[in-house]
Coordinates of C-alpha atoms in Angstrom, one line a residue:
Chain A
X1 CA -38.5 -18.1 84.7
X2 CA -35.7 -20.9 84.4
X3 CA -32.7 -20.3 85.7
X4 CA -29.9 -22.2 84.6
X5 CA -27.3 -23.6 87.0
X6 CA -27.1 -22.8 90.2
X7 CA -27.7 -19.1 90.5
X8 CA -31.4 -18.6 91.4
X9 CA -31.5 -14.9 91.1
X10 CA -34.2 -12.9 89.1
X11 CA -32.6 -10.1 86.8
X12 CA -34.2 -7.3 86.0
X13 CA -33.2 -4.3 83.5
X14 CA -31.1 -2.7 85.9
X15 CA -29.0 -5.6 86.1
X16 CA -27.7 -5.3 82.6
X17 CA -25.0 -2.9 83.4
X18 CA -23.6 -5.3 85.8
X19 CA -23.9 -8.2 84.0
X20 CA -22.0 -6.6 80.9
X21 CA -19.4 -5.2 83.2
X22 CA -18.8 -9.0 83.4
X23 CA -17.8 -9.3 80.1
X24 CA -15.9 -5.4 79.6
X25 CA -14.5 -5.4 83.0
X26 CA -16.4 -1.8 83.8
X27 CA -19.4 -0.8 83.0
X28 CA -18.5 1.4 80.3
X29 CA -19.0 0.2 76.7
X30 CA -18.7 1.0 73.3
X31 CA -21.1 1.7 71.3
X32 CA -21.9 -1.4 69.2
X33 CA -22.7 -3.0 72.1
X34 CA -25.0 -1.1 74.2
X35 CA -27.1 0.2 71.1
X36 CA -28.7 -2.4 71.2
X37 CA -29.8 -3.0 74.5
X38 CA -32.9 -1.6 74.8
X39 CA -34.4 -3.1 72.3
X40 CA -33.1 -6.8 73.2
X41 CA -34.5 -6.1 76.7
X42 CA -37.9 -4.9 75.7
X43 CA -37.7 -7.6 73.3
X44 CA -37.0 -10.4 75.2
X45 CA -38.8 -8.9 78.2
X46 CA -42.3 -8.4 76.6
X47 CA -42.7 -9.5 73.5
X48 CA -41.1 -12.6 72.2
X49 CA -43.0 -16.0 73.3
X50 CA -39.5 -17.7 73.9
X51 CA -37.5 -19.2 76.9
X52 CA -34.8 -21.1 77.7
X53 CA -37.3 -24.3 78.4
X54 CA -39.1 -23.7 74.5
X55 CA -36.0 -23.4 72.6
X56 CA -36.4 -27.1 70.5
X57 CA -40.2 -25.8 70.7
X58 CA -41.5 -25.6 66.3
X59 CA -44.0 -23.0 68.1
X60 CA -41.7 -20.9 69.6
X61 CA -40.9 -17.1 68.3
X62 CA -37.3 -16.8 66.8
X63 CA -34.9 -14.1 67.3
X64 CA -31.9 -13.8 64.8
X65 CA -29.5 -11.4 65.7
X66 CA -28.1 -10.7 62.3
X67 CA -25.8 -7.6 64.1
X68 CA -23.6 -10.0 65.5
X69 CA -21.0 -7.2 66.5
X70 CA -20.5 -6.2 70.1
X71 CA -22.9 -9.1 71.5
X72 CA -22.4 -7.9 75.4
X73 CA -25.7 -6.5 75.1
X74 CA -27.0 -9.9 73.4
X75 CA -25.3 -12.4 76.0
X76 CA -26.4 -10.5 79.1
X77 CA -30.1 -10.4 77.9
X78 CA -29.6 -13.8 77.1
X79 CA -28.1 -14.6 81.0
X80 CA -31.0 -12.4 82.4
X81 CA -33.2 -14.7 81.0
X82 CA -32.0 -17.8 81.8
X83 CA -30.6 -19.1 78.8
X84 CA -27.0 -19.2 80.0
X85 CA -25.7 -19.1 83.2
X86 CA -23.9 -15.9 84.3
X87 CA -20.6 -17.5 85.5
X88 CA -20.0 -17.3 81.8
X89 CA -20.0 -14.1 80.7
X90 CA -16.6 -13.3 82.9
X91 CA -14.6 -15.8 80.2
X92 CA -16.1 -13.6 77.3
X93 CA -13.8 -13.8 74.1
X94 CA -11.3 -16.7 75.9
X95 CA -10.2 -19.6 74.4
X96 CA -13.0 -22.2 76.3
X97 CA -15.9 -19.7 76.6
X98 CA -18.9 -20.2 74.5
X99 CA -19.2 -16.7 74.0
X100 CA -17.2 -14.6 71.2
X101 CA -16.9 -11.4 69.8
X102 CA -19.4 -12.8 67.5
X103 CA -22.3 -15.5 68.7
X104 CA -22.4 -19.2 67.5
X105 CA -25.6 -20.6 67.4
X106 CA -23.8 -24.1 68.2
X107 CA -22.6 -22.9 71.3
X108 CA -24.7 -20.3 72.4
X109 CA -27.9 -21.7 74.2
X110 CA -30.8 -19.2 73.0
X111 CA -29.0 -18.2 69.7
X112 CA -30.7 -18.8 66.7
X113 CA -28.3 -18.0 64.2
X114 CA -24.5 -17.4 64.9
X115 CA -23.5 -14.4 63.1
X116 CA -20.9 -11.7 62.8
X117 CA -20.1 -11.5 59.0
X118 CA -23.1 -8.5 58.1
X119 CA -26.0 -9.3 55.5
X120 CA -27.0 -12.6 56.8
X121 CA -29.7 -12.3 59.6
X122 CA -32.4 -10.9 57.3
X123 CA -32.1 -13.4 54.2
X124 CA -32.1 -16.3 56.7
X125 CA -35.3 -14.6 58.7
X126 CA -37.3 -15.0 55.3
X127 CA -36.4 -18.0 54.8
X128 CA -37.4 -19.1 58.7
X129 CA -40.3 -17.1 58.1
X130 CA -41.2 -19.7 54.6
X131 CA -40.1 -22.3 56.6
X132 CA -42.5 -22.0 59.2
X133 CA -45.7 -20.9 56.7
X134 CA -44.7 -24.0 54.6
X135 CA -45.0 -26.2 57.8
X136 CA -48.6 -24.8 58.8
X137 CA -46.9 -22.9 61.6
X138 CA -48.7 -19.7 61.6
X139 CA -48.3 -18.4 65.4
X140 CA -44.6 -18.1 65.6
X141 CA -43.2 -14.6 64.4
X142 CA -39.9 -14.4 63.2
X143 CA -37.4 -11.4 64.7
X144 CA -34.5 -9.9 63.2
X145 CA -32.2 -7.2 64.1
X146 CA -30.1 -5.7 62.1
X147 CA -27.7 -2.4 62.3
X148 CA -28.4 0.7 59.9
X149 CA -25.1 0.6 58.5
X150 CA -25.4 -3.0 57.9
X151 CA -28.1 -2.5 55.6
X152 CA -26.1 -1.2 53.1
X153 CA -25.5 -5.3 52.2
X154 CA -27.0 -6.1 48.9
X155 CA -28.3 -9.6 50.5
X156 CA -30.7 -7.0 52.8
X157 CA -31.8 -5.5 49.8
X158 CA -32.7 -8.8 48.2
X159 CA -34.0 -9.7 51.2
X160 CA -36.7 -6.9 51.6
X161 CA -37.4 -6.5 48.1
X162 CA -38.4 -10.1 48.5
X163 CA -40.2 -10.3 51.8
X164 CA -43.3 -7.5 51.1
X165 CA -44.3 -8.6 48.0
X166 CA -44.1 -12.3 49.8
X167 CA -46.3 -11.5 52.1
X168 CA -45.1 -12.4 54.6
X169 CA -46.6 -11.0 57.9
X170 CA -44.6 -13.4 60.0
X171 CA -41.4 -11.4 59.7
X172 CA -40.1 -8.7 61.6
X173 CA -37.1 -6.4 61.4
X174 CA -35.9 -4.3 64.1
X175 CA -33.1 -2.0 62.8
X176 CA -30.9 -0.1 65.7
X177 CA -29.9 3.4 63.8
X178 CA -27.5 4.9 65.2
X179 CA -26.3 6.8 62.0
X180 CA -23.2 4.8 61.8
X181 CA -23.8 4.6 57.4
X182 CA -21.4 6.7 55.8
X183 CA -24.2 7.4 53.1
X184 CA -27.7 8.2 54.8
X185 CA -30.5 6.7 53.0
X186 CA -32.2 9.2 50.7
X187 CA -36.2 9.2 52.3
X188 CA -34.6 7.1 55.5
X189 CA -34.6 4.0 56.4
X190 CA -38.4 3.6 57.0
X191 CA -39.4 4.9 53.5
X192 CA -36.8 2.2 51.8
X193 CA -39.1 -0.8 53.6
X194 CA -42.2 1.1 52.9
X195 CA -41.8 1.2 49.2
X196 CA -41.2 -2.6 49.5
X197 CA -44.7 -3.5 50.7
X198 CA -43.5 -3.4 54.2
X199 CA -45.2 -2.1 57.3
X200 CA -43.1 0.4 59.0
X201 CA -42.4 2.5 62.4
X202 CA -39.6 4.6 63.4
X203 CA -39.4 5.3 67.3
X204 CA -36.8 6.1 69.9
X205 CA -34.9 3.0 70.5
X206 CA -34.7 3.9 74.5
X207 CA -37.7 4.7 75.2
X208 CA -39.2 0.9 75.9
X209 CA -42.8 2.1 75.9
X210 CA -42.4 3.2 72.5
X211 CA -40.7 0.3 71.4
X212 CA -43.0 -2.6 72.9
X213 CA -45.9 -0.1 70.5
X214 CA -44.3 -0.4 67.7
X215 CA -43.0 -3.6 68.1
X216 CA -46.6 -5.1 68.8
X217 CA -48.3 -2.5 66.1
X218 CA -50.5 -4.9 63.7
X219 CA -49.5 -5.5 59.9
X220 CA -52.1 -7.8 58.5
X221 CA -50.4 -9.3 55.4
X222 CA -47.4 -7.3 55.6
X223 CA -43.5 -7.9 57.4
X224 CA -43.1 -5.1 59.7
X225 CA -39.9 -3.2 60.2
X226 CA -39.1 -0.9 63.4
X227 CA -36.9 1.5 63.5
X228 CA -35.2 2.3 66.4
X229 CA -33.0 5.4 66.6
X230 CA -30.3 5.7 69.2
X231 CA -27.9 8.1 69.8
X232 CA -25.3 8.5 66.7
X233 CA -22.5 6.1 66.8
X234 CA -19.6 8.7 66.8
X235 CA -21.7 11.5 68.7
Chain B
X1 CA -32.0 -38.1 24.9
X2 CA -32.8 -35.7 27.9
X3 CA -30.3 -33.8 30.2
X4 CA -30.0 -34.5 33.6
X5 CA -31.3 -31.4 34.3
X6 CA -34.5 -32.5 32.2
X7 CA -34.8 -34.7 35.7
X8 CA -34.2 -32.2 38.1
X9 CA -38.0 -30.6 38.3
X10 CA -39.9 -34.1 37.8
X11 CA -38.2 -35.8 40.5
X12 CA -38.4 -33.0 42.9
X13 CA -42.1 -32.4 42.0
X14 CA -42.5 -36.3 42.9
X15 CA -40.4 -36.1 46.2
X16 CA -42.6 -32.7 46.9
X17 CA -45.4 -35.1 47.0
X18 CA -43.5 -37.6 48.7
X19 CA -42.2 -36.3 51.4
X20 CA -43.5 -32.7 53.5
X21 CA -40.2 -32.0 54.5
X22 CA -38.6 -31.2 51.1
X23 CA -38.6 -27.8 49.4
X24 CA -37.9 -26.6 46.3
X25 CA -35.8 -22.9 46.0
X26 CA -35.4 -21.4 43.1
X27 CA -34.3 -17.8 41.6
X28 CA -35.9 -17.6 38.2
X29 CA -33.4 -20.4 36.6
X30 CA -35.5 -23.8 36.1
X31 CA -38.9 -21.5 38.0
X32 CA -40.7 -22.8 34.6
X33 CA -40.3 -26.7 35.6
X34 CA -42.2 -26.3 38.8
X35 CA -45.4 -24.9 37.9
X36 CA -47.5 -27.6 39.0
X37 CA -45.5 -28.5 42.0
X38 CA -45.8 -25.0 43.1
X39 CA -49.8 -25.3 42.1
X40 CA -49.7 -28.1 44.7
X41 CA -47.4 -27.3 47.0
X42 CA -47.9 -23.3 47.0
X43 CA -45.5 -23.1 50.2
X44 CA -43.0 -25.4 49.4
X45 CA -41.9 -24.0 45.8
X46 CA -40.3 -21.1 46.5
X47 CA -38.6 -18.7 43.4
X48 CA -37.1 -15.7 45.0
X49 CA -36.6 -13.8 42.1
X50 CA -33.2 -13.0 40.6
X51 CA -31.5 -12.8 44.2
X52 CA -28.7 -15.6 44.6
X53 CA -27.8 -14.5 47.8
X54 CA -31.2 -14.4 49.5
X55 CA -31.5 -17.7 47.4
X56 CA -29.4 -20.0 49.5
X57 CA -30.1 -17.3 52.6
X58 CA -33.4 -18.1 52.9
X59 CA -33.0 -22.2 51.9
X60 CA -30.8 -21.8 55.1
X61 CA -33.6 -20.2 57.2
X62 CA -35.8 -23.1 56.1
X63 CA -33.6 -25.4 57.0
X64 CA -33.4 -24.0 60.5
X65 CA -37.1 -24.6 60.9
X66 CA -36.6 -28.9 59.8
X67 CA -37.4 -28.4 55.8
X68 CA -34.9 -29.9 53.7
X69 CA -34.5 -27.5 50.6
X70 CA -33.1 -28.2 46.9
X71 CA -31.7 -25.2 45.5
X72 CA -31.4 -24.9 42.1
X73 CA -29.6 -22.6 39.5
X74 CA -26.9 -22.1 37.6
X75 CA -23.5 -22.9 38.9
X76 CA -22.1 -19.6 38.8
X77 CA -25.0 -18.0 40.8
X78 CA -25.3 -21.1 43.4
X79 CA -21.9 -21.6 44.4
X80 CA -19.8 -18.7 43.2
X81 CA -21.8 -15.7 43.4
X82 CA -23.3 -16.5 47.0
X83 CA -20.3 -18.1 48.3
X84 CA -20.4 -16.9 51.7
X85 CA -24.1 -17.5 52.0
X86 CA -22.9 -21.0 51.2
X87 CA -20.0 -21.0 53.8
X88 CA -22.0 -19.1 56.5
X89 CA -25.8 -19.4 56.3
X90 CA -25.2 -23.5 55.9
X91 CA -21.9 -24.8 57.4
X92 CA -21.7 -22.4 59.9
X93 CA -25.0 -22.7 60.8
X94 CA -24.6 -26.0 61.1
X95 CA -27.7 -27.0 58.6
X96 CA -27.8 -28.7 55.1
X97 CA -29.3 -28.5 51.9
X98 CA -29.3 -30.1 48.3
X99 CA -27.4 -27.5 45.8
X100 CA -28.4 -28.5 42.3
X101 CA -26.1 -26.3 39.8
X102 CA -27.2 -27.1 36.0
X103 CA -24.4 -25.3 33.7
X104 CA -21.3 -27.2 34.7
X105 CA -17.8 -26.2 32.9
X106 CA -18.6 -25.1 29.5
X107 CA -22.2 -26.6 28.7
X108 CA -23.0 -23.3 27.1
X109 CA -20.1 -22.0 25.4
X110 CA -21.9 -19.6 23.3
X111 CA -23.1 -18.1 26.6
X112 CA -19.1 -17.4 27.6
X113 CA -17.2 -17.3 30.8
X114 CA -19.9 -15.5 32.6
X115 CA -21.9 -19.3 32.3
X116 CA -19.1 -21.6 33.2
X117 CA -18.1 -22.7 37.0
X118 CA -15.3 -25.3 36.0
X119 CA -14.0 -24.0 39.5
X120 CA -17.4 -24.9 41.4
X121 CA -16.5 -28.2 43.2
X122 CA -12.4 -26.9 44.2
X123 CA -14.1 -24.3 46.0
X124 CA -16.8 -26.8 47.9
X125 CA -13.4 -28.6 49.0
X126 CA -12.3 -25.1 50.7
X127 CA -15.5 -26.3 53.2
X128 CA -16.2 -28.9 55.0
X129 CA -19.1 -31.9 54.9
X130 CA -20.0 -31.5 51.5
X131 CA -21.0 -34.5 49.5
X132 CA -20.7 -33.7 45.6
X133 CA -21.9 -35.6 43.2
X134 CA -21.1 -35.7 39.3
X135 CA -23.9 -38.0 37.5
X136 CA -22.4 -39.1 34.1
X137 CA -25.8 -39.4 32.4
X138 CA -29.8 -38.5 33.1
X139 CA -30.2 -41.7 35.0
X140 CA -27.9 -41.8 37.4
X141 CA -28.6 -38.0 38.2
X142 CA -32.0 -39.0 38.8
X143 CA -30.8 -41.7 41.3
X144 CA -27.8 -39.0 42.5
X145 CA -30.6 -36.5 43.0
X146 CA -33.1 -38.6 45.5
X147 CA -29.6 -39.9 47.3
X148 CA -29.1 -36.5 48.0
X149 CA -32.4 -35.4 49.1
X150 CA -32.3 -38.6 51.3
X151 CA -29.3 -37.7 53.2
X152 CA -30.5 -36.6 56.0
X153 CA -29.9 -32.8 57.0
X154 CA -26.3 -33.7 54.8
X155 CA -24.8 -30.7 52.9
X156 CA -25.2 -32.3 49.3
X157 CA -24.1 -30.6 45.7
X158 CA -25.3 -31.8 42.7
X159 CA -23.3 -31.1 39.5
X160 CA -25.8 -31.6 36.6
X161 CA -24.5 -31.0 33.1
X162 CA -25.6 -31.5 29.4
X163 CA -22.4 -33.6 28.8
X164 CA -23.3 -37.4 28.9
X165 CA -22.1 -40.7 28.5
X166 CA -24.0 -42.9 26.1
X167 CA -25.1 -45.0 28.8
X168 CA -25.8 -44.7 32.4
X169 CA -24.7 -47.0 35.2
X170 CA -25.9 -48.3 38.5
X171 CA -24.8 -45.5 41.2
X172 CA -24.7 -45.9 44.5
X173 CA -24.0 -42.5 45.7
X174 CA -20.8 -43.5 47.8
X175 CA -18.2 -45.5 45.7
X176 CA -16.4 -45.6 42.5
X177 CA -17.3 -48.3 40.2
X178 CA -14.6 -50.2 38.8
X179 CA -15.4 -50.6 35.0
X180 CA -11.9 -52.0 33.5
X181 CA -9.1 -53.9 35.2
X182 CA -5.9 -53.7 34.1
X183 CA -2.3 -53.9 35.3
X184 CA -0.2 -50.1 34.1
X185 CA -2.2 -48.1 36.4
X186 CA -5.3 -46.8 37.6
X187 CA -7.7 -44.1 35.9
X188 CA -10.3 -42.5 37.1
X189 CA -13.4 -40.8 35.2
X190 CA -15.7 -38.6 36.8
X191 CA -19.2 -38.4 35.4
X192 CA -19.6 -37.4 32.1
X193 CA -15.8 -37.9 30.7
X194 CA -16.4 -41.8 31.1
X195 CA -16.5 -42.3 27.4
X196 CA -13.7 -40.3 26.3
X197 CA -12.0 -42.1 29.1
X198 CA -12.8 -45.8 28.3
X199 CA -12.1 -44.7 24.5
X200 CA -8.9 -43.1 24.8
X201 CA -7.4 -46.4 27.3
X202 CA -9.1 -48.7 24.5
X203 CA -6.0 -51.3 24.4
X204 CA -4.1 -50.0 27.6
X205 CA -3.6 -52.4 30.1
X206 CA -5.3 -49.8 32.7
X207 CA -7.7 -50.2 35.9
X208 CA -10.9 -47.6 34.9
X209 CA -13.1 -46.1 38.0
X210 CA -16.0 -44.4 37.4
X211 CA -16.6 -41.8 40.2
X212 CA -19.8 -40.1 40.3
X213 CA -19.5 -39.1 43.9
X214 CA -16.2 -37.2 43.9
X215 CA -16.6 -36.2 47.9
X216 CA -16.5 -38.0 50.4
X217 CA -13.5 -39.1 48.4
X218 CA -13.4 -43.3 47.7
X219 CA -10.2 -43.5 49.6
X220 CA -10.6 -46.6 50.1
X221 CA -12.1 -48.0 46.4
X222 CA -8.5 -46.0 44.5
X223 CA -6.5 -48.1 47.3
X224 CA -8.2 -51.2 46.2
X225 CA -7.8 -50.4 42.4
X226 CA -3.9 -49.7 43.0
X227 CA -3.1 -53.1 45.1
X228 CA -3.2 -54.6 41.5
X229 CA -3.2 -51.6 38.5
X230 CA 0.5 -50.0 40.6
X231 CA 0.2 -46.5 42.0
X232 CA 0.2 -45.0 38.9
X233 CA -2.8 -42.6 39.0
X234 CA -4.6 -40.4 36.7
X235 CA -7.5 -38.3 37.7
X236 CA -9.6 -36.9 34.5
X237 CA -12.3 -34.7 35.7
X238 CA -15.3 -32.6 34.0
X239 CA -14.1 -29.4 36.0
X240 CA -10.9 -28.0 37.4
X241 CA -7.8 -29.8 36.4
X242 CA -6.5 -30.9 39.5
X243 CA -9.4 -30.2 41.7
X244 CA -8.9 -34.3 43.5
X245 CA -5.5 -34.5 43.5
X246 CA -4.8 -33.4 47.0
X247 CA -8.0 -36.3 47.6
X248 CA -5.6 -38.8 45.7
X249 CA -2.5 -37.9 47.5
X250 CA -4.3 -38.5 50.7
X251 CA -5.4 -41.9 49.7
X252 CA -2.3 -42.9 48.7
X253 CA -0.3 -41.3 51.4
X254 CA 1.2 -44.4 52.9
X255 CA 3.1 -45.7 49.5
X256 CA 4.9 -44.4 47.4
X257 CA 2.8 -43.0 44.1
X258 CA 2.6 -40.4 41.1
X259 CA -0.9 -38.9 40.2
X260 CA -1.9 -36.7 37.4
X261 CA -5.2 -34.5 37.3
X262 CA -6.4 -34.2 34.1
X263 CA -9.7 -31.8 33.7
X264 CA -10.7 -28.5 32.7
X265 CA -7.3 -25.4 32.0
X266 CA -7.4 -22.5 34.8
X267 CA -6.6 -20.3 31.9
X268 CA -9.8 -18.3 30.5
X269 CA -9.8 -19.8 27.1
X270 CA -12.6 -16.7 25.7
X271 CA -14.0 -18.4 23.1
X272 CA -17.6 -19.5 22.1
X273 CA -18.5 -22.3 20.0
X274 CA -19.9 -25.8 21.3
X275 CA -19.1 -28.1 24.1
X276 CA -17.7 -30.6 21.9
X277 CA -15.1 -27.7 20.5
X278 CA -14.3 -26.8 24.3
X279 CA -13.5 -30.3 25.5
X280 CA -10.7 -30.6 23.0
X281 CA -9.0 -27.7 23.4
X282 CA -9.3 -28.3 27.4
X283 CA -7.3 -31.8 25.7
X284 CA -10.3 -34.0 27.2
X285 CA -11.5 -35.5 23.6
X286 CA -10.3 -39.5 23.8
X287 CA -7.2 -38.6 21.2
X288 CA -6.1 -36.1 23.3
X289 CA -6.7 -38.2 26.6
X290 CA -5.2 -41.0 25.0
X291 CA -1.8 -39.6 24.7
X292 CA -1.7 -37.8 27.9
X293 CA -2.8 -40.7 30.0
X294 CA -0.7 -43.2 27.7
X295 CA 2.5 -40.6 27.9
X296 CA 1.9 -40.9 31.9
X297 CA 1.6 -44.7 32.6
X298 CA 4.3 -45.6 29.9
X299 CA 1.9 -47.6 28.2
X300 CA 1.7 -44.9 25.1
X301 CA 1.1 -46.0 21.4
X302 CA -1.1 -44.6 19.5
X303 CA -5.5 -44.9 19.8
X304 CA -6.7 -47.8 17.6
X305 CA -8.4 -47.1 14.8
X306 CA -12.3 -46.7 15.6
X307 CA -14.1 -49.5 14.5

């Protein structure tokens, strides 16, 4: 692992709590931003071939957080692993910090995309995901994440209408449910990916065993979509 | 003659061959063109179906990975309808592509307001690093076009429309080409209104600049013009009345100056008909032009008799 700057410390899952409570002041946090933290961590953890030494590497896997809301989760994953040093997460949301309330891929080291504004993550993974095929770059696989409520965007649905019939096995979408739609998808949100041509699996998004499966299932041909459910938003 | 849009698949399909870092996007509009680039290049031709947003989305996302995509359709559906995609996916992003709108103001009138962007390039300038460019005839769009795709990882629009001058001009892709000198003031013709323009100051003792590449703005070349025309400008442009005016002001900032932006009414004008109808009653025919700019500079009298 690389660590940047100074601080030569190895982080481990348990360390996310902390390294959070760097950016909230406590270790108590909303929703939005700790939905998501399983999944980054197995993520980044186990499955993505990334790092903070491959990141101008064509080769290396991409991860586009398209849910760019409550990134505490995000930036401490990202620290854990080296791609930003840990001193920063304390100025979260200031004037000279790098990191907002939203991530910008200009100043974020690690961040593929900056995002905030929902809908985009997913139309811009298919395209990374063309990119790469068109360039003869068939080993890198292209990540996504996107929130269940965000995929009431019609730029989603453009997007995974597109992508199954495309074909293109490259992609991946990991959506974090945590029933936060005001209008529950009729079939779930499996069955709408699934009648698109994609490959789909719905586990519990903390239970990282389950997660690294599903993440790592095969879909010859096929995007592949996980859903991970975590407790409801407002529960 | 052919449209400049008639250029549009040709070229690319060449600079496809040319070059492994372009790509073609499309969404149905203009797909037919690019059959047998997209027999060749299977990977680089890619027509998403009727879905604007994911259209310049996933141009974006190729960008990311070092391709540089053309994105082609309508103007209404590549600028206006995914606007944000626009704002966010590139600029914010901080990649580029070639935007290639065909459509333009009114070049289908029958079609209605749901076909016309005269608005297109006044909303580019609410972003910034876009270079737009307004070809006045099939030629110079073809030479517009492979600027753009040349230009680096730039953020590039290209405003193609059936509307042409008789004849096209060297273009260099940067400045305005001075094609009249004169002493009562400066006008300046963007792409296709050129022939109105040099009809309707037939007689006027005017400066004429041709602008096909409206941003960056040719500061510099309108200065020039003015050290001998006077400060006396008029803008007449093939979209948005107004939409350089701000550019001209800026320009001009340090003397003392009046500028008048001629182009296309905000006001829905709901009616069909042909282009021809819809330029005069946006008052850009050369009779029309003629008094307007000749009211402006001073230097009025009536157009001359056609030979």
């Amino acid at each position: 692992m690389t660590i940047t700057g100074e601080d030569t410390r190895t982080y481990g899952y348990t360390d996310l709590p902390a390294l959070m409570g760097l950016m909230t002041g406590d270790e108590k946090h909303g929703p939005a931003a700790t939905s998501t933290l399983d999944v980054l961590w197995v993520l980044y953890d186990r499955v993505l071939r990334v790092g903070p030494e491959r990141m101008d590497d064509p080769g290396r896997d991409r991860f586009l957080l398209s849910k760019g809301h409550g990134p505490m989760a995000y930036y401490a994953v990202l620290a854990a692993k080296g791609f930003l040093p840990v001193a920063w997460l304390p100025g979260f949301g200031s004037y000279d910090s790098p990191l907002g309330h939203h991530p910008d891929r200009v100043l974020v080291p690690g961040a593929e995309i900056g995002s905030g504004s929902l809908g985009h993550g997913l139309p811009i993974a298919v395209g990374t995901a063309l990119g790469l095929r068109a360039q003869g770059l068939h080993e890198p696989r292209v990540w996504t994440l996107v929130g269940d409520a965000e995929l009431d965007e019609g730029s989603n649905h453009e997007a995974i209408a597109f992508a199954g019939p495309a074909g293109l096995e490259a992609l991946h979408t990991v959506v974090v449910d945590n029933a936060s739609a005001s209008y529950a998808r009729p079939g779930g949100i499996a069955a709408r990916f699934e009648a698109a041509g994609w490959s789909a699996r719905t586990v519990d998004g903390r239970d990282h065993d389950a997660l690294y499966d599903a993440f790592t299932a095969p879909h010859p041909g096929r995007p592949h979509v996980v859903v991970a459910r975590v407790e409801p938003k407002n529960a | 003659m052919d449209t400049m849009r008639d250029r549009l698949a040709p070229v690319v399909t060449r600079l496809l061959d040319e070059d492994p870092r372009v790509a073609a996007v499309l969404a149905e509009i203009g797909a037919d063109g690019f059959t047998e680039a997209r027999r060749r290049h299977p990977d680089r031709v890619v027509n998403v179906g009727i879905r604007e947003q994911l259209l310049v989305g996933a141009a974006a996302g190729m960008a990311l990975t070092g391709l540089r995509p053309v994105v082609h359709t309508f103007a209404s559906f590549l600028v206006e309808r995914p606007f944000e995609q626009v704002k966010l996916d590139l600029g914010h992003q901080g990649v580029g592509a070639v935007l290639v709108s065909a459509s333009a103001s009114f070049d289908w009138p029958a079609g209605g307001y749901t076909h016309m962007a005269p608005g297109d390039v006044a909303l580019l300038d609410t972003l910034d690093g876009w270079t737009v460019h307004v070809p006045g005839h099939p030629d110079e769009a073809e030479t517009l076009l492979r600027h753009a795709v040349a230009a680096g990882d730039d953020k590039v629009y290209v405003r193609l429309s059936t509307q042409s001058n008789a004849h096209g001009l060297p273009v260099d892709g940067e400045r305005f080409r001075t094609v009249r000198e004169g002493r009562r003031g400066t006008v300046v013709a963007v792409g296709p209104v050129l022939d109105a323009v040099l009809d309707a100051t037939e007689g006027l003792d005017a400066t004429v600049l041709y602008a096909t590449t409206v941003r960056p703005f040719d500061a510099a070349g309108l200065r020039r013009a003015t050290e001998a025309a006077g400060t006396d400008v008029v803008l007449v442009e093939p979209y948005l009345a107004g939409t350089s005016t701000a550019a001209a002001n800026d320009a001009l900032a340090e003397v003392p100056h009046r500028v008048l932006g001629l182009g296309v009414g905000r006001a829905e004008l709901r009616r069909y008909g042909t282009a021809d109808e819809h330029v005069a009653a946006h008052g850009l025919d050369a009779r029309s032009l003629r008094a307007r700019i000749g009211g402006f500079l001073g230097a009025g009298g009536a157009l001359p008799p056609r030979a």
